[in-house]
Amino acid sequence: MIRVRNRQSGQEITLEGPKTVHQLLKELNLVEGAVLVMRDGELLTRDARLEREDFVELIPVISGG
Amino acid sequence: MKCRRCGKRAVIDIKAHHTAFCRDCFILYVHRQVRRAIAEYRMFSREDKILVCVSGGKDSLALWDILLSLGYECHGLHLDLGIDGYSERSRMKAVEFAQKRGCTLRVISMEEMGIPVPKLAKKSRRPECSVCGTVKRHFFNKAALEGGYKVVATGHNLDDEAARLLGNILHWQWEYLAKQRPVLPPVSDLLVRKVEPLCRLSERESAAYAILTGIDYILEECPMSKGATSIRYKHALNILEDSMPGAKMSFYTGFIKNLPRLSRAWEDLHGAIGEDSGGSFSRCSECGSASFTDPCNFCRLTIESGLRPR
């Protein structure tokens, strides 16, 4: 399972793997402009492949006010 | 995905430009985009002393870092808005950045002046984000005039500006549309020039720059901005951008290109605006700031709330 943590909220979920970053965002109903995805301290492009044991972080980028 | 410039592994892909970059090439790309915005909109020159307004968030700290990297003389200004907990954490990020880079940072505390934003909003019965905007505009300009800065730079990015444009169009706010531009020229000795050098960079690019250059920014959202309409506009634009890459850029830059057509609306409202043109600005009889009205928006707010700055 891929562990996915939202760095802003601290919320963590697990998802079936493997899959690409693009597939992960689609599954979570997130648009690419709203978030960055990191693994092991490195930013990932949308074609990056996530393996079953991976731990990834989602970094929301939209701020308001 | 490979970096389009050097062929190394890419760390970010930018659909709007059909490209992807490794860390180093992305930093070059960001610097180039900011240089282009500064030149295209004639924001400032090498001789100008710039006051960068830093909140502790990704955009303003990234902007400060970029301008320093490009060799501009710029100092920081942080407004501690007096929002319980959040403001202290934001202030720390700005202070730590300044300490690490050895830069000058001025901090103005609303709490110490007796006008914290939540209290001002409550007492004046105005929305928090509107009060916050009035306070920021007032103190950014005041601090710039006091410090002898020619330019005030803010970290507004492409998403901020596209969302603002969408909001202004949805409600046909002609006056706001006429004023929306990446450079607001100075007005005699009353208002300093205001610029938005990140206007060609998306919010995602700005965040990626902060992360890739090791900037420690405040990730949490302002508790007062929950449910802000600007976030809804940004979400709508991001959905559009997902299926039409480049839509945000073309929406915003197309508007800026067509601004001269809107200048008539501005002139009708306030007289011509331009370098050293006073238009119909005058001085607020309470605080001496430039304003279309007397008293100015800031003084009206503090008078209404019964909280005058110390």
Short mmCIF file of C-alpha atoms in Angstrom, two decimals:
data_model
loop_
_atom_site.label_atom_id
_atom_site.label_comp_id
_atom_site.label_asym_id
_atom_site.label_seq_id
_atom_site.Cartn_x
_atom_site.Cartn_y
_atom_site.Cartn_z
CA MET A 1 0.00 0.00 0.00
CA ILE A 2 1.10 3.55 -0.70
CA ARG A 3 0.96 5.80 2.36
CA VAL A 4 -0.14 9.35 1.52
CA ARG A 5 0.14 12.18 4.02
CA ASN A 6 -1.19 15.70 3.64
CA ARG A 7 1.59 17.90 5.00
CA GLN A 8 -0.81 20.75 5.82
CA SER A 9 -3.54 18.82 7.66
CA GLY A 10 -1.42 15.89 8.82
CA GLN A 11 -4.13 13.53 7.56
CA GLU A 12 -2.84 10.19 6.32
CA ILE A 13 -4.45 7.60 4.04
CA THR A 14 -3.33 4.46 2.24
CA LEU A 15 -3.98 3.60 -1.38
CA GLU A 16 -3.41 0.61 -3.61
CA GLY A 17 -0.23 0.69 -5.65
CA PRO A 18 1.63 0.88 -7.88
CA LYS A 19 0.35 3.94 -9.69
CA THR A 20 1.61 7.18 -11.18
CA VAL A 21 1.39 10.58 -9.48
CA HIS A 22 -1.17 11.55 -12.12
CA GLN A 23 -3.34 8.53 -11.21
CA LEU A 24 -2.94 9.27 -7.50
CA LEU A 25 -4.19 12.84 -7.92
CA LYS A 26 -7.11 11.70 -10.09
CA GLU A 27 -8.08 9.15 -7.45
CA LEU A 28 -7.99 11.82 -4.75
CA ASN A 29 -9.92 14.21 -6.98
CA LEU A 30 -7.12 16.78 -6.86
CA VAL A 31 -6.06 19.03 -9.72
CA GLU A 32 -2.36 19.29 -10.49
CA GLY A 33 -2.27 23.06 -10.06
CA ALA A 34 -3.35 22.80 -6.43
CA VAL A 35 -0.75 20.46 -5.02
CA LEU A 36 2.87 19.27 -5.11
CA VAL A 37 3.82 15.65 -4.47
CA MET A 38 7.01 14.64 -2.65
CA ARG A 39 8.77 11.37 -1.93
CA ASP A 40 11.94 11.12 0.15
CA GLY A 41 12.30 14.90 0.14
CA GLU A 42 12.12 15.13 -3.68
CA LEU A 43 9.38 16.67 -5.80
CA LEU A 44 7.77 14.33 -8.32
CA THR A 45 6.46 14.92 -11.84
CA ARG A 46 3.07 13.55 -12.86
CA ASP A 47 4.52 10.50 -14.64
CA ALA A 48 6.56 9.36 -11.59
CA ARG A 49 5.69 5.80 -10.56
CA LEU A 50 4.76 5.18 -6.96
CA GLU A 51 5.50 1.72 -5.60
CA ARG A 52 3.54 -0.25 -3.00
CA GLU A 53 5.75 0.59 -0.03
CA ASP A 54 6.19 4.27 -0.87
CA PHE A 55 5.42 7.10 1.52
CA VAL A 56 4.44 10.30 -0.26
CA GLU A 57 3.51 13.74 0.95
CA LEU A 58 0.96 16.07 -0.60
CA ILE A 59 1.75 19.76 -0.24
CA PRO A 60 -1.26 21.99 -0.91
CA VAL A 61 -0.19 25.22 -2.60
CA ILE A 62 -3.39 27.26 -2.72
CA SER A 63 -3.72 30.05 -0.21
CA GLY A 64 -6.49 32.55 0.09
CA GLY A 65 -7.62 35.67 1.77
CA MET B 1 10.22 12.83 -17.21
CA LYS B 2 13.46 14.55 -18.22
CA CYS B 3 14.47 18.18 -17.83
CA ARG B 4 13.84 19.91 -21.16
CA ARG B 5 16.96 22.00 -20.71
CA CYS B 6 19.67 19.62 -19.53
CA GLY B 7 18.17 16.11 -19.74
CA LYS B 8 18.53 15.29 -16.01
CA ARG B 9 15.61 13.84 -14.05
CA ALA B 10 12.86 16.48 -13.84
CA VAL B 11 11.38 17.47 -10.48
CA ILE B 12 8.57 19.64 -11.80
CA ASP B 13 6.47 19.63 -14.94
CA ILE B 14 4.74 22.78 -16.16
CA LYS B 15 1.85 21.89 -18.41
CA ALA B 16 1.14 25.51 -19.37
CA HIS B 17 4.57 25.69 -21.02
CA HIS B 18 4.68 22.01 -22.14
CA THR B 19 7.91 21.62 -20.24
CA ALA B 20 9.65 20.07 -17.25
CA PHE B 21 12.77 21.01 -15.33
CA CYS B 22 15.35 19.63 -12.90
CA ARG B 23 15.97 21.68 -9.74
CA ASP B 24 18.71 23.94 -11.09
CA CYS B 25 17.02 24.61 -14.44
CA PHE B 26 13.72 25.32 -12.67
CA ILE B 27 15.41 27.97 -10.52
CA LEU B 28 16.81 29.55 -13.69
CA TYR B 29 13.33 29.43 -15.25
CA VAL B 30 11.78 31.16 -12.20
CA HIS B 31 14.44 33.88 -12.21
CA ARG B 32 13.89 34.39 -15.94
CA GLN B 33 10.11 34.70 -15.49
CA VAL B 34 10.56 37.31 -12.75
CA ARG B 35 13.16 39.22 -14.77
CA ARG B 36 10.76 39.20 -17.70
CA ALA B 37 7.88 40.56 -15.58
CA ILE B 38 10.11 43.30 -14.14
CA ALA B 39 11.26 44.34 -17.63
CA GLU B 40 7.95 43.92 -19.48
CA TYR B 41 5.97 46.00 -17.00
CA ARG B 42 8.87 48.36 -16.16
CA MET B 43 8.54 47.61 -12.46
CA PHE B 44 11.83 49.05 -11.21
CA SER B 45 15.48 49.54 -12.04
CA ARG B 46 18.74 48.45 -10.40
CA GLU B 47 18.95 51.85 -8.68
CA ASP B 48 15.59 51.57 -6.90
CA LYS B 49 15.45 50.62 -3.24
CA ILE B 50 12.69 48.04 -2.82
CA LEU B 51 10.56 47.21 0.19
CA VAL B 52 9.37 43.58 0.00
CA CYS B 53 6.26 42.81 2.02
CA VAL B 54 6.78 39.41 3.62
CA SER B 55 4.04 37.50 5.38
CA GLY B 56 6.07 34.38 6.18
CA GLY B 57 4.27 32.47 3.42
CA LYS B 58 5.81 30.85 0.35
CA ASP B 59 5.14 33.61 -2.17
CA SER B 60 6.54 36.61 -0.34
CA LEU B 61 9.60 34.75 0.96
CA ALA B 62 10.23 33.30 -2.51
CA LEU B 63 9.95 36.82 -3.94
CA TRP B 64 12.46 38.19 -1.43
CA ASP B 65 14.85 35.33 -2.20
CA ILE B 66 14.51 35.86 -5.97
CA LEU B 67 15.06 39.62 -5.82
CA LEU B 68 18.13 39.11 -3.61
CA SER B 69 19.45 36.46 -6.02
CA LEU B 70 18.94 38.85 -8.93
CA GLY B 71 21.01 41.44 -7.10
CA TYR B 72 18.38 44.02 -6.17
CA GLU B 73 18.67 46.14 -3.04
CA CYS B 74 15.63 45.08 -1.06
CA HIS B 75 14.61 45.06 2.56
CA GLY B 76 11.68 43.24 4.17
CA LEU B 77 8.60 44.48 5.94
CA HIS B 78 6.46 42.16 8.04
CA LEU B 79 3.11 43.16 9.50
CA ASP B 80 2.24 41.16 12.59
CA LEU B 81 -1.53 41.21 12.21
CA GLY B 82 -2.28 40.07 15.76
CA ILE B 83 -4.08 36.87 14.77
CA ASP B 84 -3.72 34.62 17.79
CA GLY B 85 -0.96 32.03 17.32
CA TYR B 86 -0.92 32.22 13.53
CA SER B 87 0.68 35.66 13.49
CA GLU B 88 3.46 34.62 15.88
CA ARG B 89 4.27 31.58 13.75
CA SER B 90 4.21 33.66 10.54
CA ARG B 91 6.44 36.32 12.08
CA MET B 92 8.98 33.69 13.11
CA LYS B 93 9.26 32.44 9.52
CA ALA B 94 9.93 35.96 8.24
CA VAL B 95 12.42 36.71 11.04
CA GLU B 96 14.27 33.42 10.55
CA PHE B 97 14.53 33.99 6.79
CA ALA B 98 15.97 37.47 7.36
CA GLN B 99 18.46 36.17 9.94
CA LYS B 100 19.63 33.33 7.71
CA ARG B 101 20.15 35.63 4.72
CA GLY B 102 21.48 38.51 6.82
CA CYS B 103 18.85 40.92 5.47
CA THR B 104 17.09 43.89 7.00
CA LEU B 105 13.53 43.23 8.18
CA ARG B 106 11.20 45.74 9.79
CA VAL B 107 8.34 44.31 11.85
CA ILE B 108 5.23 46.36 12.67
CA SER B 109 2.96 44.82 15.26
CA MET B 110 -0.77 45.55 15.12
CA GLU B 111 -1.13 44.18 18.65
CA GLU B 112 1.40 46.70 19.97
CA MET B 113 -0.45 49.48 18.17
CA GLY B 114 -3.71 48.38 19.78
CA ILE B 115 -5.34 47.46 16.46
CA PRO B 116 -5.08 43.67 15.97
CA VAL B 117 -7.00 42.67 12.82
CA PRO B 118 -9.52 40.30 14.50
CA LYS B 119 -10.47 43.03 16.99
CA LEU B 120 -10.69 45.69 14.27
CA ALA B 121 -12.95 43.39 12.21
CA LYS B 122 -15.19 42.63 15.19
CA LYS B 123 -15.53 46.23 16.32
CA SER B 124 -16.08 47.64 12.83
CA ARG B 125 -18.32 44.69 11.81
CA ARG B 126 -16.44 44.32 8.57
CA PRO B 127 -15.15 41.06 7.01
CA GLU B 128 -11.70 40.07 8.32
CA CYS B 129 -10.09 39.79 4.86
CA SER B 130 -11.31 43.26 3.92
CA VAL B 131 -9.98 44.75 7.17
CA CYS B 132 -6.68 42.93 6.66
CA GLY B 133 -6.37 44.36 3.12
CA THR B 134 -7.04 47.92 4.32
CA VAL B 135 -4.49 47.61 7.14
CA LYS B 136 -1.84 46.13 4.81
CA ARG B 137 -2.28 48.78 2.10
CA HIS B 138 -2.04 51.53 4.71
CA PHE B 139 1.10 50.28 6.46
CA PHE B 140 2.92 49.08 3.33
CA ASN B 141 2.72 52.56 1.85
CA LYS B 142 3.41 54.33 5.16
CA ALA B 143 6.50 52.22 5.88
CA ALA B 144 7.80 52.72 2.34
CA LEU B 145 7.43 56.50 2.56
CA GLU B 146 9.06 56.58 6.01
CA GLY B 147 11.98 54.41 4.86
CA GLY B 148 12.58 56.25 1.60
CA TYR B 149 11.75 53.23 -0.58
CA LYS B 150 10.81 53.86 -4.20
CA VAL B 151 8.95 50.59 -4.63
CA VAL B 152 6.76 48.24 -2.62
CA ALA B 153 6.82 44.65 -3.90
CA THR B 154 4.27 42.02 -2.92
CA GLY B 155 4.23 38.27 -3.56
CA HIS B 156 1.00 38.16 -5.56
CA ASN B 157 1.29 35.36 -8.10
CA LEU B 158 -0.53 34.44 -11.31
CA ASP B 159 -3.20 32.46 -9.43
CA ASP B 160 -3.87 35.39 -7.08
CA GLU B 161 -4.24 37.78 -9.98
CA ALA B 162 -6.29 35.47 -12.20
CA ALA B 163 -8.63 34.74 -9.26
CA ARG B 164 -8.93 38.45 -8.49
CA LEU B 165 -9.68 39.14 -12.14
CA LEU B 166 -12.34 36.43 -12.23
CA GLY B 167 -13.95 37.85 -9.09
CA ASN B 168 -13.89 41.38 -10.47
CA ILE B 169 -15.46 40.23 -13.74
CA LEU B 170 -18.08 38.05 -12.05
CA HIS B 171 -19.28 41.08 -10.15
CA TRP B 172 -18.36 43.64 -12.83
CA GLN B 173 -16.33 45.71 -10.43
CA TRP B 174 -15.26 48.34 -12.96
CA GLU B 175 -13.27 50.39 -10.52
CA TYR B 176 -11.30 47.37 -9.31
CA LEU B 177 -10.79 46.15 -12.88
CA ALA B 178 -9.39 49.52 -13.87
CA LYS B 179 -6.96 49.37 -10.93
CA GLN B 180 -5.84 45.75 -11.42
CA ARG B 181 -2.39 45.75 -12.93
CA PRO B 182 1.05 44.36 -12.07
CA VAL B 183 2.40 47.88 -11.53
CA LEU B 184 0.57 50.73 -9.86
CA PRO B 185 2.57 53.88 -10.60
CA PRO B 186 3.59 56.28 -7.85
CA VAL B 187 1.36 59.25 -7.15
CA SER B 188 3.38 62.37 -6.34
CA ASP B 189 4.79 62.02 -2.81
CA LEU B 190 1.69 60.27 -1.50
CA LEU B 191 1.83 56.75 -2.88
CA VAL B 192 4.90 54.72 -3.76
CA ARG B 193 4.97 52.41 -6.78
CA LYS B 194 3.45 48.97 -6.10
CA VAL B 195 4.63 45.96 -8.07
CA GLU B 196 3.88 42.24 -8.35
CA PRO B 197 6.99 40.58 -9.79
CA LEU B 198 5.60 37.02 -9.41
CA CYS B 199 2.65 37.75 -11.71
CA ARG B 200 3.98 35.34 -14.37
CA LEU B 201 4.42 32.44 -11.92
CA SER B 202 1.69 30.10 -10.75
CA GLU B 203 1.14 29.39 -7.08
CA ARG B 204 2.43 25.84 -7.64
CA GLU B 205 5.64 27.18 -9.21
CA SER B 206 6.10 29.61 -6.35
CA ALA B 207 5.68 26.81 -3.78
CA ALA B 208 8.04 24.54 -5.72
CA TYR B 209 10.66 27.32 -5.79
CA ALA B 210 10.37 27.78 -2.01
CA ILE B 211 10.75 24.03 -1.41
CA LEU B 212 13.63 23.56 -3.85
CA THR B 213 15.61 26.49 -2.42
CA GLY B 214 15.06 25.38 1.19
CA ILE B 215 12.84 28.29 2.23
CA ASP B 216 11.06 27.47 5.47
CA TYR B 217 7.61 29.02 5.04
CA ILE B 218 4.37 28.83 6.99
CA LEU B 219 2.29 26.06 5.47
CA GLU B 220 -0.85 26.54 7.53
CA GLU B 221 -3.61 28.71 6.16
CA CYS B 222 -4.65 31.93 7.84
CA PRO B 223 -7.55 30.94 10.14
CA MET B 224 -9.43 34.03 8.98
CA SER B 225 -9.33 33.03 5.30
CA LYS B 226 -11.41 29.85 5.71
CA GLY B 227 -14.10 29.83 3.03
CA ALA B 228 -12.59 32.89 1.28
CA THR B 229 -14.11 33.42 -2.16
CA SER B 230 -10.63 33.81 -3.68
CA ILE B 231 -9.96 30.13 -2.89
CA ARG B 232 -13.14 29.15 -4.76
CA TYR B 233 -12.09 31.22 -7.76
CA LYS B 234 -8.66 29.62 -7.72
CA HIS B 235 -10.21 26.17 -7.59
CA ALA B 236 -12.46 26.95 -10.57
CA LEU B 237 -9.48 28.27 -12.55
CA ASN B 238 -7.38 25.23 -11.68
CA ILE B 239 -10.09 22.92 -13.00
CA LEU B 240 -10.10 24.91 -16.24
CA GLU B 241 -6.30 24.92 -16.38
CA ASP B 242 -6.22 21.14 -15.97
CA SER B 243 -7.99 20.62 -19.29
CA MET B 244 -6.76 23.84 -20.96
CA PRO B 245 -3.10 24.35 -19.95
CA GLY B 246 -2.14 28.00 -20.19
CA ALA B 247 -5.70 29.27 -19.62
CA LYS B 248 -4.78 31.23 -16.46
CA MET B 249 -1.83 32.94 -18.11
CA SER B 250 -3.77 33.86 -21.20
CA PHE B 251 -6.73 35.09 -19.11
CA TYR B 252 -4.52 37.38 -17.02
CA THR B 253 -1.98 38.59 -19.58
CA GLY B 254 -4.75 39.13 -22.15
CA PHE B 255 -6.50 41.37 -19.65
CA ILE B 256 -3.32 43.35 -18.93
CA LYS B 257 -2.71 43.76 -22.67
CA ASN B 258 -6.21 45.18 -23.07
CA LEU B 259 -5.97 47.49 -20.06
CA PRO B 260 -5.62 50.65 -22.14
CA ARG B 261 -9.21 50.10 -23.25
CA LEU B 262 -10.18 50.17 -19.59
CA SER B 263 -8.16 53.28 -18.81
CA ARG B 264 -11.13 55.35 -19.90
CA ALA B 265 -13.10 53.86 -17.02
CA TRP B 266 -10.31 54.79 -14.61
CA GLU B 267 -10.11 58.34 -15.97
CA ASP B 268 -13.85 58.73 -15.66
CA LEU B 269 -13.61 57.71 -12.02
CA HIS B 270 -10.47 59.38 -10.77
CA GLY B 271 -8.78 61.37 -13.50
CA ALA B 272 -5.71 60.17 -15.37
CA ILE B 273 -3.21 58.08 -13.42
CA GLY B 274 0.41 58.09 -14.37
CA GLU B 275 3.88 58.87 -13.15
CA ASP B 276 3.66 61.68 -10.63
CA SER B 277 0.09 62.41 -11.53
CA GLY B 278 -1.99 63.28 -8.54
CA GLY B 279 -5.31 62.45 -10.19
CA SER B 280 -8.04 63.11 -7.65
CA PHE B 281 -5.98 61.82 -4.71
CA SER B 282 -5.76 64.00 -1.67
CA ARG B 283 -4.36 63.71 1.83
CA CYS B 284 -6.38 62.16 4.63
CA SER B 285 -6.94 64.84 7.26
CA GLU B 286 -6.51 62.23 10.02
CA CYS B 287 -3.25 60.47 9.12
CA GLY B 288 -1.94 62.33 6.07
CA SER B 289 -2.05 59.28 3.78
CA ALA B 290 -3.08 59.44 0.14
CA SER B 291 -6.74 58.73 -0.35
CA PHE B 292 -9.68 59.23 -2.68
CA THR B 293 -11.79 59.95 0.38
CA ASP B 294 -11.34 61.92 3.56
CA PRO B 295 -10.82 60.30 6.00
CA CYS B 296 -8.97 57.46 4.22
CA ASN B 297 -10.24 53.87 4.36
CA PHE B 298 -7.85 52.98 7.18
CA CYS B 299 -8.89 55.90 9.39
CA ARG B 300 -12.55 55.29 8.65
CA LEU B 301 -12.03 51.69 9.78
CA THR B 302 -10.28 52.65 13.01
CA ILE B 303 -12.80 55.41 13.76
CA GLU B 304 -15.73 53.02 13.17
CA SER B 305 -14.16 50.39 15.41
CA GLY B 306 -13.28 52.89 18.13
CA LEU B 307 -9.71 51.56 18.04
CA ARG B 308 -7.18 54.20 17.05
CA PRO B 309 -3.52 53.20 16.53
CA ARG B 310 -1.22 54.13 19.39
#
